[in-house]
Coordinates of C-alpha atoms in Angstrom, one line a residue:
M13 CA -26.7 69.4 -35.7
A14 CA -26.2 68.1 -39.2
I15 CA -25.4 64.4 -39.6
P16 CA -22.1 63.8 -41.4
R17 CA -22.5 62.8 -45.1
A18 CA -20.7 59.5 -44.6
I19 CA -23.1 58.3 -41.9
R20 CA -26.2 59.5 -43.9
R21 CA -25.1 57.3 -46.7
T22 CA -24.7 54.3 -44.5
N23 CA -27.3 51.6 -44.5
P24 CA -29.1 51.2 -41.1
I25 CA -28.6 47.5 -41.2
T26 CA -24.9 48.0 -41.4
L27 CA -25.0 50.2 -38.3
A28 CA -27.0 47.6 -36.4
L29 CA -24.6 44.8 -37.3
A30 CA -21.6 47.0 -36.2
G31 CA -23.3 47.6 -32.9
L32 CA -24.0 43.9 -32.3
L33 CA -20.3 43.1 -33.1
S34 CA -19.1 45.7 -30.7
L35 CA -21.4 44.5 -28.0
G36 CA -20.2 40.9 -28.6
F37 CA -16.6 42.0 -28.4
L38 CA -17.2 43.7 -25.1
V39 CA -19.0 40.6 -23.7
F40 CA -16.1 38.4 -24.8
L41 CA -13.6 40.6 -23.1
F42 CA -15.3 41.1 -19.7
S43 CA -17.3 37.9 -19.2
P44 CA -15.9 34.8 -17.3
S45 CA -14.7 31.9 -19.5
S46 CA -17.2 29.3 -20.5
N47 CA -14.6 26.7 -19.4
A48 CA -14.4 28.1 -15.9
A49 CA -14.9 24.7 -14.2
A50 CA -12.0 23.2 -16.1
V51 CA -9.8 26.2 -15.4
S52 CA -10.7 26.1 -11.7
T53 CA -9.8 22.4 -11.6
A54 CA -6.5 22.9 -13.3
K55 CA -5.7 25.8 -11.0
R56 CA -6.6 23.7 -8.0
K57 CA -4.2 21.0 -9.1
F58 CA -1.5 23.5 -9.8
D59 CA -2.0 25.1 -6.4
S60 CA -1.7 21.8 -4.6
A61 CA 1.5 20.9 -6.5
A62 CA 4.8 21.4 -4.9
A63 CA 6.7 24.5 -6.2
H64 CA 10.2 23.3 -5.3
P65 CA 12.0 20.0 -5.1
L66 CA 12.5 20.4 -1.3
S67 CA 8.7 20.5 -0.8
P68 CA 7.1 17.4 0.9
P69 CA 7.0 14.4 -1.5
T70 CA 3.3 13.9 -0.8
A71 CA 2.6 17.0 -2.9
P72 CA 3.4 16.3 -6.6
F73 CA 6.3 18.4 -7.9
Q74 CA 5.7 20.7 -10.8
K75 CA 8.6 22.7 -12.3
T76 CA 8.1 26.5 -12.6
S77 CA 8.1 28.0 -16.1
S78 CA 10.3 31.0 -15.3
S79 CA 14.0 30.3 -15.8
M80 CA 15.4 33.5 -14.1
K81 CA 18.3 33.6 -16.6
G82 CA 19.2 29.9 -16.0
K83 CA 19.1 30.2 -12.2
R84 CA 16.7 28.2 -10.1
P85 CA 14.4 30.4 -8.0
P86 CA 15.0 30.2 -4.2
P87 CA 13.0 27.8 -2.1
P88 CA 9.6 29.3 -1.2
V89 CA 8.6 30.2 2.3
V90 CA 5.3 28.3 2.8
H91 CA 2.9 28.7 5.8
Y92 CA 1.0 25.6 6.7
H93 CA -2.0 26.1 9.0
M94 CA -2.0 22.8 10.8
N95 CA -5.0 23.7 12.9
N96 CA -7.1 23.6 9.8
L97 CA -6.1 20.0 9.1
T98 CA -9.0 17.6 9.9
T99 CA -9.2 13.9 10.8
T100 CA -12.9 13.1 10.9
S101 CA -15.3 10.2 10.6
D102 CA -16.3 11.4 7.1
P103 CA -12.9 12.0 5.3
V104 CA -14.4 12.0 1.8
A105 CA -16.7 14.9 2.5
N106 CA -13.9 16.8 4.2
Q107 CA -11.4 16.0 1.5
E108 CA -8.9 14.5 3.9
N109 CA -5.6 13.1 2.4
V110 CA -4.6 9.6 3.2
L111 CA -1.0 8.3 3.0
I112 CA -0.7 4.6 2.4
L113 CA 2.7 3.2 3.3
T114 CA 4.1 -0.3 2.5
P115 CA 7.5 -1.8 3.3
L116 CA 7.8 -4.0 0.2
A117 CA 10.3 -6.9 -0.1
R118 CA 8.2 -8.9 -2.6
F119 CA 5.7 -7.6 -5.2
Y120 CA 2.3 -9.4 -5.4
Q121 CA 0.0 -8.4 -8.3
G122 CA -2.9 -9.1 -6.0
Y123 CA -1.7 -6.4 -3.6
W124 CA -1.6 -3.8 -6.4
D125 CA -5.0 -4.9 -7.8
N126 CA -6.5 -4.6 -4.3
L127 CA -5.0 -1.1 -3.9
L128 CA -6.6 0.0 -7.2
S129 CA -10.0 -1.4 -6.1
L130 CA -10.1 1.0 -3.1
N131 CA -13.0 3.3 -3.7
Y132 CA -11.6 6.2 -1.7
P133 CA -10.9 9.0 -4.1
H134 CA -7.4 8.3 -5.5
S135 CA -6.8 12.0 -5.9
L136 CA -6.7 12.1 -2.1
I137 CA -4.3 9.1 -1.7
A138 CA -0.5 9.3 -1.7
L139 CA 1.5 6.1 -1.8
G140 CA 4.9 5.4 -0.2
F141 CA 7.1 2.3 -0.5
I142 CA 10.5 1.2 0.8
T143 CA 12.3 -1.8 -0.7
P144 CA 15.5 -3.6 0.4
K145 CA 18.7 -3.5 -1.7
T146 CA 18.8 -7.2 -2.5
R147 CA 18.3 -9.2 -5.6
E148 CA 14.7 -9.9 -4.5
G149 CA 14.2 -6.3 -3.6
N150 CA 15.4 -5.2 -7.0
A151 CA 12.9 -7.5 -8.7
A152 CA 10.1 -6.2 -6.5
T153 CA 11.1 -2.6 -7.3
A154 CA 11.1 -3.3 -11.0
A155 CA 7.7 -5.0 -10.9
L156 CA 6.3 -2.1 -8.7
Q157 CA 7.6 0.5 -11.1
A158 CA 5.9 -1.3 -14.0
A159 CA 2.6 -1.4 -12.2
I160 CA 2.9 2.3 -11.2
A161 CA 3.7 3.3 -14.8
Q162 CA 0.6 1.5 -16.1
T163 CA -1.6 3.0 -13.5
Q164 CA -0.3 6.6 -13.6
N165 CA -0.6 6.6 -17.4
G166 CA -4.1 5.2 -17.3
P167 CA -7.5 6.7 -16.5
E168 CA -7.3 9.8 -14.4
D169 CA -9.7 8.6 -11.7
K170 CA -7.4 5.6 -11.0
R171 CA -4.2 7.7 -10.7
F172 CA -2.8 8.4 -7.2
A173 CA -1.9 11.9 -6.1
S174 CA 1.8 11.0 -5.6
I175 CA 4.0 8.0 -5.3
S176 CA 7.4 7.7 -3.6
I177 CA 9.8 4.7 -3.7
L178 CA 12.6 4.6 -1.2
R179 CA 15.5 2.1 -1.1
Q180 CA 16.8 0.9 2.3
D181 CA 20.2 2.2 3.2
F182 CA 20.9 -0.8 5.5
D183 CA 21.3 -4.5 4.9
P184 CA 18.4 -6.8 5.8
P185 CA 19.1 -9.0 8.8
I186 CA 17.8 -12.1 7.1
S187 CA 18.4 -12.9 3.4
S188 CA 15.3 -15.0 2.9
Q189 CA 11.7 -13.7 2.8
D190 CA 10.2 -17.1 3.1
E191 CA 7.4 -17.2 5.7
S192 CA 9.2 -19.9 7.8
E193 CA 12.3 -17.7 8.1
R194 CA 10.5 -14.5 8.7
H195 CA 8.4 -15.9 11.5
K196 CA 11.2 -18.0 13.2
K197 CA 11.5 -16.8 16.8
D198 CA 15.3 -16.5 16.8
N199 CA 15.0 -14.0 13.9
Q200 CA 12.3 -11.8 15.4
K201 CA 14.3 -9.2 17.3
A202 CA 16.7 -8.5 14.4
R203 CA 14.0 -8.7 11.7
R204 CA 11.6 -6.5 13.5
S205 CA 14.3 -4.0 14.5
A206 CA 15.1 -3.7 10.8
M207 CA 11.4 -3.4 10.0
S208 CA 11.1 -0.5 12.5
Q209 CA 14.0 1.3 10.8
A210 CA 12.3 0.8 7.4
R211 CA 8.9 2.0 8.7
N212 CA 10.4 5.1 10.3
S213 CA 12.5 6.0 7.3
L214 CA 9.4 5.7 5.1
L215 CA 7.2 7.6 7.5
F216 CA 9.5 10.6 8.1
T217 CA 10.3 10.9 4.5
T218 CA 6.8 10.9 3.0
I219 CA 4.4 12.4 5.6
G220 CA 3.4 15.9 4.4
P221 CA 1.7 18.9 6.0
Y222 CA -1.6 18.0 4.3
T223 CA -1.6 14.3 5.5
S224 CA -4.6 13.6 7.7
W225 CA -4.4 9.8 7.9
V226 CA -1.6 7.2 7.6
L227 CA -2.6 3.7 6.5
W228 CA 0.1 1.0 7.0
L229 CA -0.6 -1.9 4.6
D230 CA 1.7 -4.9 4.3
A231 CA 2.7 -6.0 0.8
D232 CA 1.0 -9.4 1.2
I233 CA -2.4 -8.0 1.9
V234 CA -4.4 -8.9 -1.2
E235 CA -8.0 -8.8 0.0
T236 CA -9.7 -5.9 1.7
P237 CA -13.2 -4.4 1.3
P238 CA -13.1 -1.6 -1.3
S239 CA -14.4 0.8 1.4
L240 CA -11.5 -0.1 3.8
I241 CA -10.4 3.5 4.4
Q242 CA -14.0 4.8 4.9
D243 CA -14.8 1.8 7.2
L244 CA -11.8 2.3 9.4
T245 CA -12.1 6.1 9.6
S246 CA -15.8 6.0 10.4
H247 CA -14.9 4.9 14.0
D248 CA -12.8 8.2 14.4
K249 CA -10.2 6.5 16.5
P250 CA -6.5 7.6 16.7
I251 CA -5.2 4.1 16.1
I252 CA -7.3 1.2 14.7
V253 CA -6.6 -2.2 13.2
P254 CA -8.9 -4.7 11.4
N255 CA -8.4 -8.5 12.0
C256 CA -6.0 -10.1 9.5
F257 CA -6.6 -13.6 8.4
Q258 CA -4.9 -15.7 5.7
R259 CA -6.5 -17.9 3.0
Y260 CA -4.9 -21.3 2.7
R261 CA -5.7 -24.8 1.4
N262 CA -6.6 -27.2 4.3
D263 CA -5.8 -31.0 4.4
K264 CA -8.9 -31.6 2.2
G265 CA -7.6 -29.4 -0.5
Q266 CA -10.3 -26.8 0.1
W267 CA -9.8 -23.1 0.6
D268 CA -10.1 -22.1 4.3
V269 CA -9.0 -19.1 6.5
R270 CA -6.8 -19.0 9.6
P271 CA -5.6 -16.2 11.9
Y272 CA -2.5 -14.5 10.6
D273 CA -1.5 -11.4 12.7
F274 CA -1.1 -12.1 16.4
N275 CA 0.4 -8.8 17.3
S276 CA -3.0 -7.1 18.1
W277 CA -3.8 -8.0 21.7
Q278 CA -5.1 -6.9 25.2
D279 CA -2.4 -7.3 27.8
S280 CA -2.5 -9.7 30.7
D281 CA -1.1 -10.0 34.2
T282 CA 1.0 -13.0 33.2
A283 CA 2.6 -11.0 30.3
A284 CA 3.4 -8.2 32.8
E285 CA 5.1 -10.7 35.1
L286 CA 7.1 -12.3 32.3
A287 CA 8.2 -8.8 31.1
A288 CA 9.4 -7.9 34.6
K289 CA 11.8 -10.9 34.6
L290 CA 13.4 -9.9 31.3
A291 CA 16.7 -8.2 30.8
P292 CA 16.5 -4.6 29.6
D293 CA 17.4 -5.5 26.0
E294 CA 15.0 -8.5 25.7
I295 CA 11.6 -8.4 24.1
L296 CA 8.4 -10.3 24.8
L297 CA 7.0 -12.0 21.7
E298 CA 3.5 -13.0 20.9
G299 CA 2.2 -16.0 18.9
Y300 CA 4.7 -18.7 20.0
S301 CA 3.6 -21.7 21.9
D302 CA 6.6 -21.8 24.3
I303 CA 5.8 -18.2 25.5
A304 CA 2.5 -18.4 27.3
T305 CA 1.5 -14.7 27.8
Y306 CA -2.3 -15.4 28.1
R307 CA -3.0 -12.2 26.4
T308 CA -6.4 -11.8 24.7
L309 CA -5.6 -11.9 21.0
L310 CA -7.8 -10.0 18.5
A311 CA -7.4 -13.0 16.2
K312 CA -8.8 -15.4 18.7
I313 CA -12.0 -13.4 19.5
A314 CA -13.1 -13.1 15.9
D315 CA -16.6 -14.1 14.8
T316 CA -16.3 -15.5 11.3
S317 CA -20.0 -16.1 10.8
E318 CA -21.9 -14.3 8.0
A319 CA -24.1 -12.6 10.6
R320 CA -21.2 -11.1 12.5
D321 CA -21.2 -7.5 13.7
Q322 CA -18.4 -5.9 11.6
K323 CA -18.5 -2.7 13.6
A324 CA -17.7 -4.4 17.0
I325 CA -14.7 -2.7 18.5
E326 CA -12.3 -3.6 21.3
P327 CA -9.6 -1.6 23.1
L328 CA -6.1 -2.9 22.5
D329 CA -2.6 -2.6 24.2
G330 CA -0.7 -3.9 21.2
V331 CA -1.3 -3.6 17.5
G332 CA 0.0 -5.4 14.4
G333 CA 1.0 -3.7 11.2
T334 CA -0.6 -5.8 8.4
A335 CA -3.3 -3.1 8.1
L336 CA -3.0 -0.3 10.6
L337 CA -4.7 3.1 10.4
V338 CA -3.2 6.0 12.3
K339 CA -4.3 9.6 12.6
A340 CA -1.3 11.6 11.2
E341 CA -1.2 13.7 14.4
V342 CA -0.3 10.6 16.4
H343 CA 2.9 10.3 14.4
R344 CA 3.5 14.0 14.5
D345 CA 3.2 13.8 18.3
G346 CA 6.2 11.6 18.3
A347 CA 4.8 8.1 18.2
M348 CA 7.2 6.0 16.0
F349 CA 8.3 2.4 15.6
P350 CA 11.0 1.7 18.2
P351 CA 13.9 -0.4 16.6
F352 CA 15.0 -1.1 20.2
P353 CA 13.2 -2.8 23.1
F354 CA 10.7 -0.3 24.5
Y355 CA 9.1 -1.7 27.6
H356 CA 10.2 -5.1 26.2
L357 CA 8.2 -4.4 23.0
I358 CA 9.4 -3.6 19.5
E359 CA 8.1 -2.4 16.1
T360 CA 4.3 -2.1 15.9
E361 CA 3.7 -3.4 19.5
G362 CA 6.3 -0.9 20.7
F363 CA 4.5 1.8 18.6
A364 CA 1.3 1.0 20.4
K365 CA 3.0 1.3 23.8
M366 CA 4.6 4.6 22.8
A367 CA 1.4 6.0 21.6
R368 CA -0.4 5.0 24.8
R369 CA 2.3 6.7 26.8
L370 CA 1.6 9.8 24.8
G371 CA -2.0 9.7 25.7
W372 CA -3.5 8.0 22.5
S373 CA -5.7 5.0 22.5
C374 CA -5.5 1.8 20.3
W375 CA -8.6 -0.1 19.0
G376 CA -9.3 -3.2 17.1
L377 CA -12.1 -4.6 15.0
P378 CA -12.3 -8.3 15.7
N379 CA -15.0 -9.1 13.1
Y380 CA -13.7 -6.9 10.2
F381 CA -11.3 -8.8 8.0
V382 CA -8.5 -8.2 5.7
R383 CA -6.6 -11.2 4.2
A384 CA -3.0 -12.0 3.4
I385 CA -1.6 -14.1 0.6
V386 CA -0.1 -17.5 1.2
P387 CA 3.5 -17.1 -0.1
P388 CA 4.6 -20.5 -1.5
T389 CA 8.1 -21.7 -0.6
P390 CA 10.6 -23.8 -2.6
R391 CA 9.5 -26.8 -0.6
H392 CA 6.0 -26.5 -2.1
I393 CA 7.3 -25.6 -5.6
R394 CA 9.8 -28.4 -5.9
P395 CA 7.3 -31.2 -6.8
L396 CA 5.7 -29.0 -9.4
L397 CA 9.1 -28.2 -11.0
T398 CA 10.1 -31.8 -11.0
R399 CA 6.8 -32.7 -12.8
L400 CA 7.2 -29.9 -15.3
T401 CA 10.8 -30.6 -16.2
R402 CA 10.0 -34.1 -17.4
Y403 CA 7.9 -32.5 -20.2
I404 CA 10.2 -29.7 -21.3
T405 CA 10.5 -29.9 -25.1
T406 CA 12.0 -26.5 -25.9
T407 CA 14.7 -24.2 -24.7
N408 CA 13.4 -21.2 -26.5
E409 CA 14.3 -18.4 -24.0
N410 CA 11.8 -15.9 -25.5
M411 CA 9.0 -18.4 -24.8
I412 CA 10.2 -18.9 -21.3
I413 CA 10.4 -15.1 -20.8
S414 CA 6.8 -14.8 -22.1
F415 CA 5.6 -17.5 -19.8
V416 CA 7.3 -15.9 -16.8
Y417 CA 5.8 -12.5 -17.6
Y418 CA 2.4 -14.0 -18.2
V419 CA 2.1 -15.9 -14.9
H420 CA 3.7 -12.9 -13.0
V421 CA 1.2 -10.3 -14.1
R422 CA -1.8 -12.6 -13.7
S423 CA -0.7 -14.0 -10.3
N424 CA -3.3 -13.8 -7.5
I425 CA -3.2 -16.7 -5.1
S426 CA -6.4 -15.6 -3.4
S427 CA -8.5 -16.3 -6.5
A428 CA -6.2 -18.8 -8.1
V429 CA -7.6 -18.0 -11.5
L430 CA -5.1 -18.3 -14.4
D431 CA -6.0 -19.0 -18.0
T432 CA -2.6 -20.3 -19.1
G433 CA -4.0 -22.2 -22.1
P434 CA -2.2 -22.0 -25.4
L435 CA 0.9 -20.3 -24.1
L436 CA 1.7 -23.2 -21.8
C437 CA 1.1 -25.7 -24.7
M438 CA 3.8 -23.9 -26.7
I439 CA 6.3 -24.4 -23.8
F440 CA 5.2 -27.8 -22.4
N441 CA 4.2 -30.6 -24.6
G442 CA 1.5 -32.9 -23.1
V443 CA 1.5 -31.5 -19.6
T444 CA -1.6 -30.0 -18.1
L445 CA -0.7 -27.3 -15.6
R446 CA -3.6 -27.0 -13.1
R447 CA -4.8 -23.5 -12.3
T448 CA -3.9 -23.8 -8.6
E449 CA -0.4 -24.9 -9.6
A450 CA 0.0 -22.0 -12.0
A451 CA -1.1 -19.6 -9.3
L452 CA 1.3 -21.2 -6.8
L453 CA 4.2 -20.9 -9.3
A454 CA 3.4 -17.3 -10.2
S455 CA 3.2 -16.3 -6.6
W456 CA 6.5 -17.9 -5.8
L457 CA 8.3 -16.2 -8.8
G458 CA 7.5 -12.8 -7.3
G459 CA 9.0 -10.6 -10.0
I460 CA 10.0 -10.8 -13.6
K461 CA 13.8 -10.7 -13.0
T462 CA 13.7 -13.2 -10.1
A463 CA 11.2 -15.3 -12.2
L464 CA 13.5 -15.5 -15.2
Y465 CA 16.5 -16.4 -13.0
S466 CA 14.5 -19.2 -11.2
I467 CA 12.8 -20.5 -14.3
K468 CA 16.1 -20.8 -16.2
A469 CA 17.8 -22.4 -13.3
A470 CA 15.0 -25.0 -13.0
F471 CA 14.2 -25.6 -16.6
L472 CA 17.4 -25.1 -18.5
S473 CA 19.9 -26.8 -16.3

């Protein structure tokens, strides 16, 4: 067959180049993308996102692109295979989601910094908070939102999977969050009943179908090991608590530690006899000298030596909530925080009793420590304010606002390291504010709004 004249006149090199271009075009069309890993990651993030506002809040919500002529698409029907959800001793390897829940009446920067230092993958951590509708609660919410905005707009490996903030729909039984008021025996039943309501509201609103573990962490916990979640889950127990201690300055002015949470205990015959004599609506409290229950307290069997066995474990009948890890299936099974006397127990101790009645066991780590902040009270602050007011030389409100913000964002009573330096010199002429005093003041201020109100009342009156 004769070759067409047009092809005979074509240079062979031109034909070869045309063939190569055609081959390259076919490879481009049918080969997988070179950025397959990035596409896969993006798809995985999109698949894990909620497709509708009614989806669980622990899955980040992502709006759909289709408008359907201005109408919102109907809620999806989603099947969750709960039998495939795992809670194991190696949650990182099994990609298990952890929900950290905190009832928050005061915001401490040390709490947030400690949260950021947890080395469990943040992409597997969802956060939930509930704050009271009080002036102090408003300040805590504002400070919390500022911290969240900074973190969620920061490096991706530091961002959390999702964050929910709830506001309480009931009034707190006591107006003051000072430690002396919170721990007063006469306030315990009302205060802990309200705490139960807050915990239950927070839990039932935020727990999702992919949640494997729930970690309850109080807002005043500012020191934990970075591997807290891995350390607690490694025991593979349905309910487990570490020992909570508190740093404080002793009579010699030196930093020391003392037991803080007395709600983790092993029951005693004496306590059972006392409970049998109580009226149905009365509760049996722990940690008060005039109520001798003779229970074995987790706080009292701690070994504080450097050579202690941090993996030592003890069975418990009651648990505290300062740092409490619970398998999500325990909560799904119906174990909640009773806001009413339940076998003469309430809140976290009532939760332990309810869980045990459902067949779950409670455990404690006497030698594994988390630490709470020492919240200063006006009684401790007053001498400092008196000393400072003698040296006030300016009423420049902008400087005061700057000072308040500075000590607020740098507050961490556990380390008591504040470099106030030149800023304080602009505000106070000739007064040297000791670092421990600055930390004490910053911790007491709590939030920027509350801080401004307090500082103006003290300094500008």
